[in-house]
PDB file of C-alpha atoms in Angstrom:
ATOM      1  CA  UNK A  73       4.728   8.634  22.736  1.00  0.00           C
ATOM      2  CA  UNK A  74       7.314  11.286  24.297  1.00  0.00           C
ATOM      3  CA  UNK A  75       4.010  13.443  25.183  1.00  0.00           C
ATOM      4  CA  UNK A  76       0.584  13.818  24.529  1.00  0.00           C
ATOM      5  CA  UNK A  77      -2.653  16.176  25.268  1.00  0.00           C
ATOM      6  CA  UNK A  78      -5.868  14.791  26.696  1.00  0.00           C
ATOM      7  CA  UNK A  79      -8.937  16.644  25.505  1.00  0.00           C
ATOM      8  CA  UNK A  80     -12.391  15.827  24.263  1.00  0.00           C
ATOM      9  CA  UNK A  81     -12.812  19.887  23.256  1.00  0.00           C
ATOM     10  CA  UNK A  82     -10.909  22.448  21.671  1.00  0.00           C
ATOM     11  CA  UNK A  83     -11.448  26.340  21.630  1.00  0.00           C
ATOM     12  CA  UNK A  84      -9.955  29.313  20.166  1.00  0.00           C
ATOM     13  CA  UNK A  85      -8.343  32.130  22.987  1.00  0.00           C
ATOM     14  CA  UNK A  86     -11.702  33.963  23.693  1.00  0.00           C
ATOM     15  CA  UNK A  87     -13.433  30.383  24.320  1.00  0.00           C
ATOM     16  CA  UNK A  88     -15.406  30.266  21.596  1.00  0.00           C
ATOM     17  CA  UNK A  89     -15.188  28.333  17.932  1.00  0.00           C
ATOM     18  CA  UNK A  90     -15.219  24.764  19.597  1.00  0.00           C
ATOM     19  CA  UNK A  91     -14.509  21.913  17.925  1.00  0.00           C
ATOM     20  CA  UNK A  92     -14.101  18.030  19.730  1.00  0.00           C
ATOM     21  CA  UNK A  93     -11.266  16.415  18.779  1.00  0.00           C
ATOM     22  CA  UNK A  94     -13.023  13.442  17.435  1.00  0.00           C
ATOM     23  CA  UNK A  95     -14.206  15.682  14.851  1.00  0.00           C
ATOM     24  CA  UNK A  96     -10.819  16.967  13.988  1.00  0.00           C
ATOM     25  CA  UNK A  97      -9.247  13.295  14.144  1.00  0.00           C
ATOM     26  CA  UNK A  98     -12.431  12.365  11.996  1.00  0.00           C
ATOM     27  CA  UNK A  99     -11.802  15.010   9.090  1.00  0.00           C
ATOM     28  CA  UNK A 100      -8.199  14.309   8.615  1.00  0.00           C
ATOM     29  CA  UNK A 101      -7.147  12.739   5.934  1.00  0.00           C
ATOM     30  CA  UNK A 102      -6.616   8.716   6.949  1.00  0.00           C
ATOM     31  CA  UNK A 103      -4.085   8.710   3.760  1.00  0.00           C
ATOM     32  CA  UNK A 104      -1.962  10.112   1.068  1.00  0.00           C
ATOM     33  CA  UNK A 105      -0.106   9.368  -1.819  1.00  0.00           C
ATOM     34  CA  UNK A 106       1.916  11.088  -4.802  1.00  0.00           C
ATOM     35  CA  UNK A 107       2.730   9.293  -7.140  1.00  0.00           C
ATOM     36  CA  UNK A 108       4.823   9.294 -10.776  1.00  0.00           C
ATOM     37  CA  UNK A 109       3.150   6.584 -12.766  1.00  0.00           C
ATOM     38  CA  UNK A 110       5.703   7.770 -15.630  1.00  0.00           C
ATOM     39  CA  UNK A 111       8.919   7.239 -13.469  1.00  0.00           C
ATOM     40  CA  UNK A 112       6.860   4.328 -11.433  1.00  0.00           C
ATOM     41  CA  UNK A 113       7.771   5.797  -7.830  1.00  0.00           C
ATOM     42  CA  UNK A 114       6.265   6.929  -4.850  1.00  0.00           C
ATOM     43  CA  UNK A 115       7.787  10.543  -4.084  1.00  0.00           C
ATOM     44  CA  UNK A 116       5.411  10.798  -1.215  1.00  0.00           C
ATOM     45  CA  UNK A 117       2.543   9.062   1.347  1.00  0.00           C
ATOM     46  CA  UNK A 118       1.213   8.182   4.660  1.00  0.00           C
ATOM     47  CA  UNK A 119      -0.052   5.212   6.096  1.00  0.00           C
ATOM     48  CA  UNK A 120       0.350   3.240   2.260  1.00  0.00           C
ATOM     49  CA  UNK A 121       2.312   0.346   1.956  1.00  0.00           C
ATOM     50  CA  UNK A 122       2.315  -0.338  -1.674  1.00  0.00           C
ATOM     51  CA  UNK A 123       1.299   1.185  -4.807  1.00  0.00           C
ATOM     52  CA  UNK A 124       0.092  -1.196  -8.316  1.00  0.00           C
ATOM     53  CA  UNK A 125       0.888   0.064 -11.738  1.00  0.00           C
ATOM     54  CA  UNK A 126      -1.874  -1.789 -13.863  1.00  0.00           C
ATOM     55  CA  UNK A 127      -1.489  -0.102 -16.933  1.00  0.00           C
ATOM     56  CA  UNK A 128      -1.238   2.989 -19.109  1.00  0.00           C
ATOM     57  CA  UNK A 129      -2.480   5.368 -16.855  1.00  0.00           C
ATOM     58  CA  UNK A 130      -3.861   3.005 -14.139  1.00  0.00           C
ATOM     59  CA  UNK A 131      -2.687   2.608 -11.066  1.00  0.00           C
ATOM     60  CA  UNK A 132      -4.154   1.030  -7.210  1.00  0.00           C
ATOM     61  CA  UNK A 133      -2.387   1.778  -3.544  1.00  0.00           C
ATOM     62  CA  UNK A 134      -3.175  -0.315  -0.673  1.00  0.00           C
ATOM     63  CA  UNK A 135      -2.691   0.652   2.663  1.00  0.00           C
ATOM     64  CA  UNK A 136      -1.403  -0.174   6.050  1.00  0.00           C
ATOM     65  CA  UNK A 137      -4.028   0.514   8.362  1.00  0.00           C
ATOM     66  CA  UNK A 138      -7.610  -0.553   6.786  1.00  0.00           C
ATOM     67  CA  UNK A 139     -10.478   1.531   6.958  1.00  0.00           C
ATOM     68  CA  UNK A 140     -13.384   0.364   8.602  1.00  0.00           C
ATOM     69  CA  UNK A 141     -15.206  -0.809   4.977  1.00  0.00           C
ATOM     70  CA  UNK A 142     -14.968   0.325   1.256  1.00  0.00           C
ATOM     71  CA  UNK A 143     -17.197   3.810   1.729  1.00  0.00           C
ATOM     72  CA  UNK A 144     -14.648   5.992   1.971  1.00  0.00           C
ATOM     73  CA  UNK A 145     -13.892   9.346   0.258  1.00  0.00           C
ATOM     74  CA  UNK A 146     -10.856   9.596  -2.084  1.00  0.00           C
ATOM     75  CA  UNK A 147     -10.185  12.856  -4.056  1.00  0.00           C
ATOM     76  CA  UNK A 148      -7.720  12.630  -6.970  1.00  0.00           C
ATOM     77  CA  UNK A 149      -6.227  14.722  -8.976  1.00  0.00           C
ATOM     78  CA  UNK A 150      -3.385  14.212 -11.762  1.00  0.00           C
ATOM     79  CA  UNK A 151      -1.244  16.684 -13.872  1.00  0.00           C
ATOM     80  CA  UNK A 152      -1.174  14.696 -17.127  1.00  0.00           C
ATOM     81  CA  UNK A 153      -5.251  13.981 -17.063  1.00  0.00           C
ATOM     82  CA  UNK A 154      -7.941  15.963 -18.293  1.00  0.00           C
ATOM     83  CA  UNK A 155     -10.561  13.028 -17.130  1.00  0.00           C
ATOM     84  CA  UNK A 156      -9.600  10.954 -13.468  1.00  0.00           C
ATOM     85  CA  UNK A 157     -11.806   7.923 -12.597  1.00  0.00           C
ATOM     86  CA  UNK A 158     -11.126   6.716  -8.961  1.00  0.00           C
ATOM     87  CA  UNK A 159     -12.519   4.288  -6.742  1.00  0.00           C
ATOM     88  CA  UNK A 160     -12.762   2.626  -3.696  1.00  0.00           C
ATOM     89  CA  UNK A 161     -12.402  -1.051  -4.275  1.00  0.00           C
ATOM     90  CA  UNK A 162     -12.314  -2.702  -0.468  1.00  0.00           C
ATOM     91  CA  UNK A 163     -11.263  -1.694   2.633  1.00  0.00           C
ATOM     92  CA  UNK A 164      -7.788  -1.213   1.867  1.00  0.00           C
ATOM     93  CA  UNK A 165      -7.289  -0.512  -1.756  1.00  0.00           C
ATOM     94  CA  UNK A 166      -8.305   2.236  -4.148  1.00  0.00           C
ATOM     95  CA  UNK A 167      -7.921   2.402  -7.906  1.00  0.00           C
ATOM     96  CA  UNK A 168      -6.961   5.357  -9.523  1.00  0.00           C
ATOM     97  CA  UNK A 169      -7.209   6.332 -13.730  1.00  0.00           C
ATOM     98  CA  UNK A 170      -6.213   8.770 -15.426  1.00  0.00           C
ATOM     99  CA  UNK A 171      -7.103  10.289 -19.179  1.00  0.00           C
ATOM    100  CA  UNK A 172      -5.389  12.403 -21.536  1.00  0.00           C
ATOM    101  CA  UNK A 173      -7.864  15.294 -23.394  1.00  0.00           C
ATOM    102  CA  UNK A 174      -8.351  12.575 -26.065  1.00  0.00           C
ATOM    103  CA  UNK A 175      -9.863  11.059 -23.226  1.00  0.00           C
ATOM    104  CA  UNK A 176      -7.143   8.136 -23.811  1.00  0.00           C
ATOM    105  CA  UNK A 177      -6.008   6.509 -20.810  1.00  0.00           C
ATOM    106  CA  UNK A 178      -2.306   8.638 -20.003  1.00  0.00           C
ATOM    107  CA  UNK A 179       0.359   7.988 -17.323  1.00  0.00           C
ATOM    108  CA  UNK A 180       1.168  11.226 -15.072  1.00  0.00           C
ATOM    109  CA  UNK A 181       4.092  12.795 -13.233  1.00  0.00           C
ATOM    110  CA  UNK A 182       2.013  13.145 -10.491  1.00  0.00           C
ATOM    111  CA  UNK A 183      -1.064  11.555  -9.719  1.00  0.00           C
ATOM    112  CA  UNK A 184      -2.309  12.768  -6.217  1.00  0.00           C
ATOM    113  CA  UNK A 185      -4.935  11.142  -3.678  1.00  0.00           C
ATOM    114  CA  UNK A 186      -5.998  11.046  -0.393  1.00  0.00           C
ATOM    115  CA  UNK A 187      -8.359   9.366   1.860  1.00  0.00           C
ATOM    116  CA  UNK A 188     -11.101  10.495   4.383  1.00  0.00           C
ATOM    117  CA  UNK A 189     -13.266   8.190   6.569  1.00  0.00           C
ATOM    118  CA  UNK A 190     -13.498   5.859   9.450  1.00  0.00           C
ATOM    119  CA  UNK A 191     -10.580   3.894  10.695  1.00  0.00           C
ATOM    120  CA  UNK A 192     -10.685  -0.030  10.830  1.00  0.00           C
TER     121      UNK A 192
ATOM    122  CA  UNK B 251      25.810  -1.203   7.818  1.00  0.00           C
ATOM    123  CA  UNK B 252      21.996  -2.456   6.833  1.00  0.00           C
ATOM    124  CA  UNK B 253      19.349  -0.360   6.065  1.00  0.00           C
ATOM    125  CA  UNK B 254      17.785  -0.813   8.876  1.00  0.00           C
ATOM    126  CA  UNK B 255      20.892  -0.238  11.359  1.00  0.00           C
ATOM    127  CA  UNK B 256      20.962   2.889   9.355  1.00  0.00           C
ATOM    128  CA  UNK B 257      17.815   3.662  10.832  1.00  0.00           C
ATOM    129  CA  UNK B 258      18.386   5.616  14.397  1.00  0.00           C
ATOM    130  CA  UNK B 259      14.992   5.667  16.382  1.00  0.00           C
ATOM    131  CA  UNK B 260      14.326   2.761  18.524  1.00  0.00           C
ATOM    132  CA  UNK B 261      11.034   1.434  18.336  1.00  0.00           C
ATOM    133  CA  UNK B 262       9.009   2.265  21.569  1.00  0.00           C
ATOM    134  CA  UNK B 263       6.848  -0.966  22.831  1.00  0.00           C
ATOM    135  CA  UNK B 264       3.963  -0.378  20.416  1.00  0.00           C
ATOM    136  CA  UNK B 265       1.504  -3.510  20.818  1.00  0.00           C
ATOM    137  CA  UNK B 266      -2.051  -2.450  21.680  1.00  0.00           C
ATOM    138  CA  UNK B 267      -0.805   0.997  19.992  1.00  0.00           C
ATOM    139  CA  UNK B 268      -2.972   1.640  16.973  1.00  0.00           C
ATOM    140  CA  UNK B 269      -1.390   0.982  14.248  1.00  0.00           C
ATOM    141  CA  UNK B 270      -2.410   4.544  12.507  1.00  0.00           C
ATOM    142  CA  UNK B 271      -0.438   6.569  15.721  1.00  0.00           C
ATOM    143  CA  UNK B 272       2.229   4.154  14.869  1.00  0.00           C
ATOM    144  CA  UNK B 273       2.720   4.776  11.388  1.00  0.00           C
ATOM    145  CA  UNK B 274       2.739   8.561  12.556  1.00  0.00           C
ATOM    146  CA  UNK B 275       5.416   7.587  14.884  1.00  0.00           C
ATOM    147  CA  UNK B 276       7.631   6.147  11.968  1.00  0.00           C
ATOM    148  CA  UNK B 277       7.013   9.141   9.705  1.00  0.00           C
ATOM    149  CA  UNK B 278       8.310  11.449  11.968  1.00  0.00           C
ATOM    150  CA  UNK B 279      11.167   9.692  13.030  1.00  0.00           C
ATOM    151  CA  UNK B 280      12.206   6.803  10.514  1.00  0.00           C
ATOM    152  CA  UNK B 281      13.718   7.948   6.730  1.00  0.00           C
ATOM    153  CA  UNK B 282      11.793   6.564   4.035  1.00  0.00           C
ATOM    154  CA  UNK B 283      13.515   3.529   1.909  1.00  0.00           C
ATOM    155  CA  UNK B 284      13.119   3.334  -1.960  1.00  0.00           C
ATOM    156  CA  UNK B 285      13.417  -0.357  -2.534  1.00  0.00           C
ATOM    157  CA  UNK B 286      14.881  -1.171  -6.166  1.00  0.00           C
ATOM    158  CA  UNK B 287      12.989  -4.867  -6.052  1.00  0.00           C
ATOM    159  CA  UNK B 288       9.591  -4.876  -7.910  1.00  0.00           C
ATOM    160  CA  UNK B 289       6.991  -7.431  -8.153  1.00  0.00           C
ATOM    161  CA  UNK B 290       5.867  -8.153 -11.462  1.00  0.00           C
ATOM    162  CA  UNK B 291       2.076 -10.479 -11.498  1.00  0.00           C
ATOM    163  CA  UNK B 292      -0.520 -10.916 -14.095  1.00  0.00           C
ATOM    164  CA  UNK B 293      -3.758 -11.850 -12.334  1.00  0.00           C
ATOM    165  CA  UNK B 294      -5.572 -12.189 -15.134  1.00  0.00           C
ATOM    166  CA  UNK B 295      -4.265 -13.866 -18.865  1.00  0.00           C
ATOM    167  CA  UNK B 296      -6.297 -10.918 -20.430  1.00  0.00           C
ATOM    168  CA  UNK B 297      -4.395  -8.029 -19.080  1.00  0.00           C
ATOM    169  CA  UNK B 298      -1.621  -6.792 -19.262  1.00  0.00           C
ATOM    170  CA  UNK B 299       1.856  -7.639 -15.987  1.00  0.00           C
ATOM    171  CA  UNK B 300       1.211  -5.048 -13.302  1.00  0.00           C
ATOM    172  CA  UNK B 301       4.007  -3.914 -11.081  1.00  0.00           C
ATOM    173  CA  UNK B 302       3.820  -3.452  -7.629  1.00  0.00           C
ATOM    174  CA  UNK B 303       5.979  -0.685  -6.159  1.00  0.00           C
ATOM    175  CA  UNK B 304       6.878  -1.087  -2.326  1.00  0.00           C
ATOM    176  CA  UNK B 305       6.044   2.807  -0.153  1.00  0.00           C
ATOM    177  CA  UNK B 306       8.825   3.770   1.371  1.00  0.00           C
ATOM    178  CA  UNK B 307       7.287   4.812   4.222  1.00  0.00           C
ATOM    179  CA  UNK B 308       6.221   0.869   4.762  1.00  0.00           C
ATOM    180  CA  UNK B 309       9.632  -0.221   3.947  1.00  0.00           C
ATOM    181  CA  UNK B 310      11.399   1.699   6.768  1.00  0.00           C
ATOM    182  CA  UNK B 311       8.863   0.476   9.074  1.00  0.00           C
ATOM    183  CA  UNK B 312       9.243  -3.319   8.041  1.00  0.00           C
ATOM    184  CA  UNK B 313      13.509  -2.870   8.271  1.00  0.00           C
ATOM    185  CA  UNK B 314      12.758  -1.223  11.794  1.00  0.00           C
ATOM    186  CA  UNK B 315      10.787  -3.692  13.267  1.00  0.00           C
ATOM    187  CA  UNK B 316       7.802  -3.696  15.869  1.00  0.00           C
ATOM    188  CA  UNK B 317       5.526  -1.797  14.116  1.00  0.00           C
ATOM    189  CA  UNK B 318       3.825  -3.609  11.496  1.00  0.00           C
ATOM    190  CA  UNK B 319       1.556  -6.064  12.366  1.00  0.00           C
ATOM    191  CA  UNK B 320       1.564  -9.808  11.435  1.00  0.00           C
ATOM    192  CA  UNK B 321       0.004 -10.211   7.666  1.00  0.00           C
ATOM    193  CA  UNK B 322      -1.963 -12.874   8.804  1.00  0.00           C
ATOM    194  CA  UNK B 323      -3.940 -10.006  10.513  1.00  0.00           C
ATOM    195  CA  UNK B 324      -4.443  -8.441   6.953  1.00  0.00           C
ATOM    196  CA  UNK B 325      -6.040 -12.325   5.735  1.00  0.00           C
ATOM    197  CA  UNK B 326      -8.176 -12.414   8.822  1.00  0.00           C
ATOM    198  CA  UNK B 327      -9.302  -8.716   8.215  1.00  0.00           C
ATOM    199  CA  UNK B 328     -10.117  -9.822   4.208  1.00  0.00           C
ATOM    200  CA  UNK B 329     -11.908 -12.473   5.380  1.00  0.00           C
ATOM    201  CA  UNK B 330     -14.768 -10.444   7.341  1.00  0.00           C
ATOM    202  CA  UNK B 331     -14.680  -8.300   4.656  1.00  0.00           C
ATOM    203  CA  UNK B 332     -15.492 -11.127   2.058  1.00  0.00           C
ATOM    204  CA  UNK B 333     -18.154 -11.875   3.647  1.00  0.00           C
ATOM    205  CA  UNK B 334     -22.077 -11.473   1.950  1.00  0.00           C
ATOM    206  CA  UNK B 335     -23.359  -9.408   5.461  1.00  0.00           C
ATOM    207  CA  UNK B 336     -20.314  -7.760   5.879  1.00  0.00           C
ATOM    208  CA  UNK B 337     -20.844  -3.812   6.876  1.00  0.00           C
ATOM    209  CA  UNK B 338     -17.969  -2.836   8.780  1.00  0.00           C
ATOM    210  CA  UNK B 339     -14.937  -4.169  10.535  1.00  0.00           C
ATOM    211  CA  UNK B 340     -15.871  -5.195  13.748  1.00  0.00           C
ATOM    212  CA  UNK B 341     -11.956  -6.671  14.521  1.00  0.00           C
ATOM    213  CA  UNK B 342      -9.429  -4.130  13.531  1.00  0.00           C
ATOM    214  CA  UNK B 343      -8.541  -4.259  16.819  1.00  0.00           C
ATOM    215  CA  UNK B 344      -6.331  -7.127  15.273  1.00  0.00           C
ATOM    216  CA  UNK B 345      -3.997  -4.568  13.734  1.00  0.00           C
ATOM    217  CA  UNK B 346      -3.360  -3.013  16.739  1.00  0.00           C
ATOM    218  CA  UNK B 347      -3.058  -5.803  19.414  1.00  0.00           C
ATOM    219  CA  UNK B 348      -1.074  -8.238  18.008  1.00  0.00           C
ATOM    220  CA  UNK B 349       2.536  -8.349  18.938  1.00  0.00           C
ATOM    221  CA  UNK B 350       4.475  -6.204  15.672  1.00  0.00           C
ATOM    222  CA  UNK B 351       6.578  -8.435  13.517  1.00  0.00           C
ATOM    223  CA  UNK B 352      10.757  -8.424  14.143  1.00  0.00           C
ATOM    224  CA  UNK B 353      12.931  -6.349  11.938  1.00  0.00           C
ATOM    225  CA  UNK B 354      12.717  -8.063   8.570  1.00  0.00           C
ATOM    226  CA  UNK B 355      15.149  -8.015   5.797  1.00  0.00           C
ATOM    227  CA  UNK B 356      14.401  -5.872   2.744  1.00  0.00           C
ATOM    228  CA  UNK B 357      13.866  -9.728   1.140  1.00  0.00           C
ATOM    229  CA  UNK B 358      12.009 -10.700   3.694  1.00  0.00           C
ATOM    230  CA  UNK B 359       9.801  -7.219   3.640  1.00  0.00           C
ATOM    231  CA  UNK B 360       8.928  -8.062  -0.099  1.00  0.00           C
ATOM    232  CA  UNK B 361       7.897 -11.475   0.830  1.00  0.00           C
ATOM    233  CA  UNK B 362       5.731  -9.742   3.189  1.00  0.00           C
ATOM    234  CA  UNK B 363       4.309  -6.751   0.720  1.00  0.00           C
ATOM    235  CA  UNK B 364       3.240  -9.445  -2.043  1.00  0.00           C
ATOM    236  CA  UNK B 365       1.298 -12.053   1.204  1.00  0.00           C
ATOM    237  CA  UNK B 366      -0.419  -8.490   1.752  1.00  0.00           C
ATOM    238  CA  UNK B 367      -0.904  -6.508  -1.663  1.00  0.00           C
ATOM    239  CA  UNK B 368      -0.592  -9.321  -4.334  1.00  0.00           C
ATOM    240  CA  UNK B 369      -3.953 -11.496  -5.071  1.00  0.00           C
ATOM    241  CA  UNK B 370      -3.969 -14.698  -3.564  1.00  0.00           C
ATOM    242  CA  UNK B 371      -4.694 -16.732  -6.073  1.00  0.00           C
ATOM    243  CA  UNK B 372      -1.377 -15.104  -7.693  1.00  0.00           C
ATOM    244  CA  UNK B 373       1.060 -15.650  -5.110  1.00  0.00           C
ATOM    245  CA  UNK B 374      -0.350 -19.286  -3.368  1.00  0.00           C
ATOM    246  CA  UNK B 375       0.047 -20.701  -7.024  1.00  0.00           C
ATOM    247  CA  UNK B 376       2.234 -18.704  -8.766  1.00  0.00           C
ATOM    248  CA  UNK B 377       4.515 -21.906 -10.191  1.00  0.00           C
ATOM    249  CA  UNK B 378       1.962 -23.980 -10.929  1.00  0.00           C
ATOM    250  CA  UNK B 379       0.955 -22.992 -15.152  1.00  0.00           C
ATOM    251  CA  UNK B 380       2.925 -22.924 -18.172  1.00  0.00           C
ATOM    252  CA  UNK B 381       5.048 -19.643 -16.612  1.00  0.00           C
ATOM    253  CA  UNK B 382       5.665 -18.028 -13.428  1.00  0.00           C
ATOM    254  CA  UNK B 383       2.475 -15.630 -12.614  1.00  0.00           C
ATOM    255  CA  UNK B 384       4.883 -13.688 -10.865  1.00  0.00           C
ATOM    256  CA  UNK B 385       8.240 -12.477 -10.733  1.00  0.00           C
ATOM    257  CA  UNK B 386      10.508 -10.853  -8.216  1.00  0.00           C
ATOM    258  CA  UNK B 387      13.208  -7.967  -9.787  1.00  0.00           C
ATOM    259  CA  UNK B 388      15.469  -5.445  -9.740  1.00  0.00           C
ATOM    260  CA  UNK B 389      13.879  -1.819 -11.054  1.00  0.00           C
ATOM    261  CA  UNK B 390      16.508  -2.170 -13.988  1.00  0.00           C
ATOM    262  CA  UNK B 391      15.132  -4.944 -15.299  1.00  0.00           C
ATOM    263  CA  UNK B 392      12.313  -3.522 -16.578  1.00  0.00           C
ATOM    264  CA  UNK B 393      11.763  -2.144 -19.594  1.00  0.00           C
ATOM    265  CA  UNK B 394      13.180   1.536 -19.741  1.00  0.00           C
ATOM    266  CA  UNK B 395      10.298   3.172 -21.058  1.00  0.00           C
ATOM    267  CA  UNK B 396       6.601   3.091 -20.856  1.00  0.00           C
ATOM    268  CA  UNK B 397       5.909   2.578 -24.803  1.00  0.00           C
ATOM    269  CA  UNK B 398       4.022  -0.683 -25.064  1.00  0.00           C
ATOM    270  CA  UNK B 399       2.761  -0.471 -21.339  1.00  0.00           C
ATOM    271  CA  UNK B 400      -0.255  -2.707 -22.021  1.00  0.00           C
ATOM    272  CA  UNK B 401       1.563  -4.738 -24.208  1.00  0.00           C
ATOM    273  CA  UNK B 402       3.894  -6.449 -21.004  1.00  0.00           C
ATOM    274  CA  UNK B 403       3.718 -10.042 -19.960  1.00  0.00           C
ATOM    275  CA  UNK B 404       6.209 -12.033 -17.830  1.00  0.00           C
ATOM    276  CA  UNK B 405       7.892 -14.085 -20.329  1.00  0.00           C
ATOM    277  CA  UNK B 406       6.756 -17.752 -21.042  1.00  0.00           C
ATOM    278  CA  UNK B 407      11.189 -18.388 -21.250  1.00  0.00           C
ATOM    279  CA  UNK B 408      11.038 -18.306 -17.745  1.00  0.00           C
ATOM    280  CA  UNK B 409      10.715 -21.791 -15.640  1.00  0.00           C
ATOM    281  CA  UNK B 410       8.257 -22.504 -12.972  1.00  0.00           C
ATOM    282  CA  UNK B 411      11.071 -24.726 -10.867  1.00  0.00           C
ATOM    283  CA  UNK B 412      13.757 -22.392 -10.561  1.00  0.00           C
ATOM    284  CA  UNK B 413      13.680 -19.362  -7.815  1.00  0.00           C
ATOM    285  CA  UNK B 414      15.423 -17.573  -9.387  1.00  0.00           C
ATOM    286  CA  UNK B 415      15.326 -16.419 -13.157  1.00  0.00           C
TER     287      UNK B 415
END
């Protein structure tokens, strides 16, 4: 790395609002994804190395760097869905699904996730 | 010029890096490649071929080399995590010690993606039934809209002894 800062706490000018960095570095998000199930491409991520388009409306993502076991958060939202079902399935893959209002399952222009929890 | 001669940046010693800062590292300074290849598998005979789409992200980082760790790392990893007392991973130190893999090929990247996303028991045996369980092609070759999305299956014309179809 061309530079980096060493700290275990960070504070706002006045020295107050602390926060330690592991808690920062332990909120962010470990991964993203957006993803066009209709087109079938991946117009954005981090730290994902391939995404699985199961079916109608059903899609899973694996990822490059595993987190540490399968309890880990993973919002999703969709444009196309009324109704998203997601899961995490291991360590390093979550399935996603999305449903039309007929609560049929419906591919999306963008289906959006991310991930929070610990690292592997 | 390859792809990955394309690609400026060079690759800073990264073993014993972790692999996360790494991946940050290639975000920032490596442009992301949309592959055209896509794996088609059927991992079950009662669903329907599901297509795996390589991140582009992942594919500039296998074309630059010394970032990605060995997949073997990723078999070792699924092993713990297989097991009945498993609670955490106790070696993903693995991912970030291990020497990177070289530069690969975008060929040789796929090979790569489907030993790390694909099932097992898909790609260690995907010759040995009636058809292939699995099928390396271009994006084009696939059907050109999404009607009948449940309905696809690799076709039983193709032969098990030929590498290419």
């Amino acid at each position: 790395m061309a530079s980096e800062l060493r700290v275990n706490t960070l504070k706002d000018a006045s020295g107050n609002n602390s926060v330690a960095t592991s808690v920062v570095f332990g909120g962010s998000a470990k991964a993203w994804l957006d993803y066009n199930q209709s087109s079938n491409n991946i117009d954005g991520s981090y730290n994902v190395s391939s995404v699985s388009d199961d079916a109608t409306g059903r899609f899973s993502y694996t990822m490059s760097n595993a987190m540490s076991n399968a309890n880990w958060s993973m919002p999703y939202t969709s444009t196309a869905a009324v109704a998203m079902i997601n899961s995490a399935v291991t360590s390093t893959q979550g399935k996603c699904r999305s449903r039309d209002a007929s609560f049929n399952d419906a591919d999306a222009t963008q289906n959006c996730t991310c991930n929070h929890g610990d690292l592997a | 010029m390859s792809k990955a001669a394309e690609l400026a940046a060079e690759t800073p010693d990264f073993q014993g890096t972790h692999l996360w800062d790494r991946l940050c590292w290639a975000k920032e300074n490596l442009e992301g490649v949309q592959s055209d290849y896509r794996v088609v598998y059927e991992d079950s005979i009662d669903e329907c071929a599901k297509i795996l789409v390589p991140d582009p992200n992942w594919m500039a980082c296998a074309l630059q080399g010394g970032i990605l760790p060995p997949v073997e790392v990723y078999w070792e990893l699924a092993k713990d995590e297989a097991q009945p007392d498993f609670k955490k991973h106790t070696r993903g130190f693995l991912l970030h010690n291990t020497k990177p893999v070289e530069a690969m090929t975008e060929e040789q990247a796929i090979e790569y993606l489907i030993m790390k996303d694909c099932p097992q028991s898909v790609w260690r045996s995907w010759n040995e039934g009636n058809k292939p369980k699995m099928v390396i092609c271009r994006k084009e070759q696939l059907p050109g809209t999404r009607e009948w999305r449940n309905a696809w299956k690799i076709s039983e014309d193709l032969a098990t002894d030929e590498l290419a179809a």
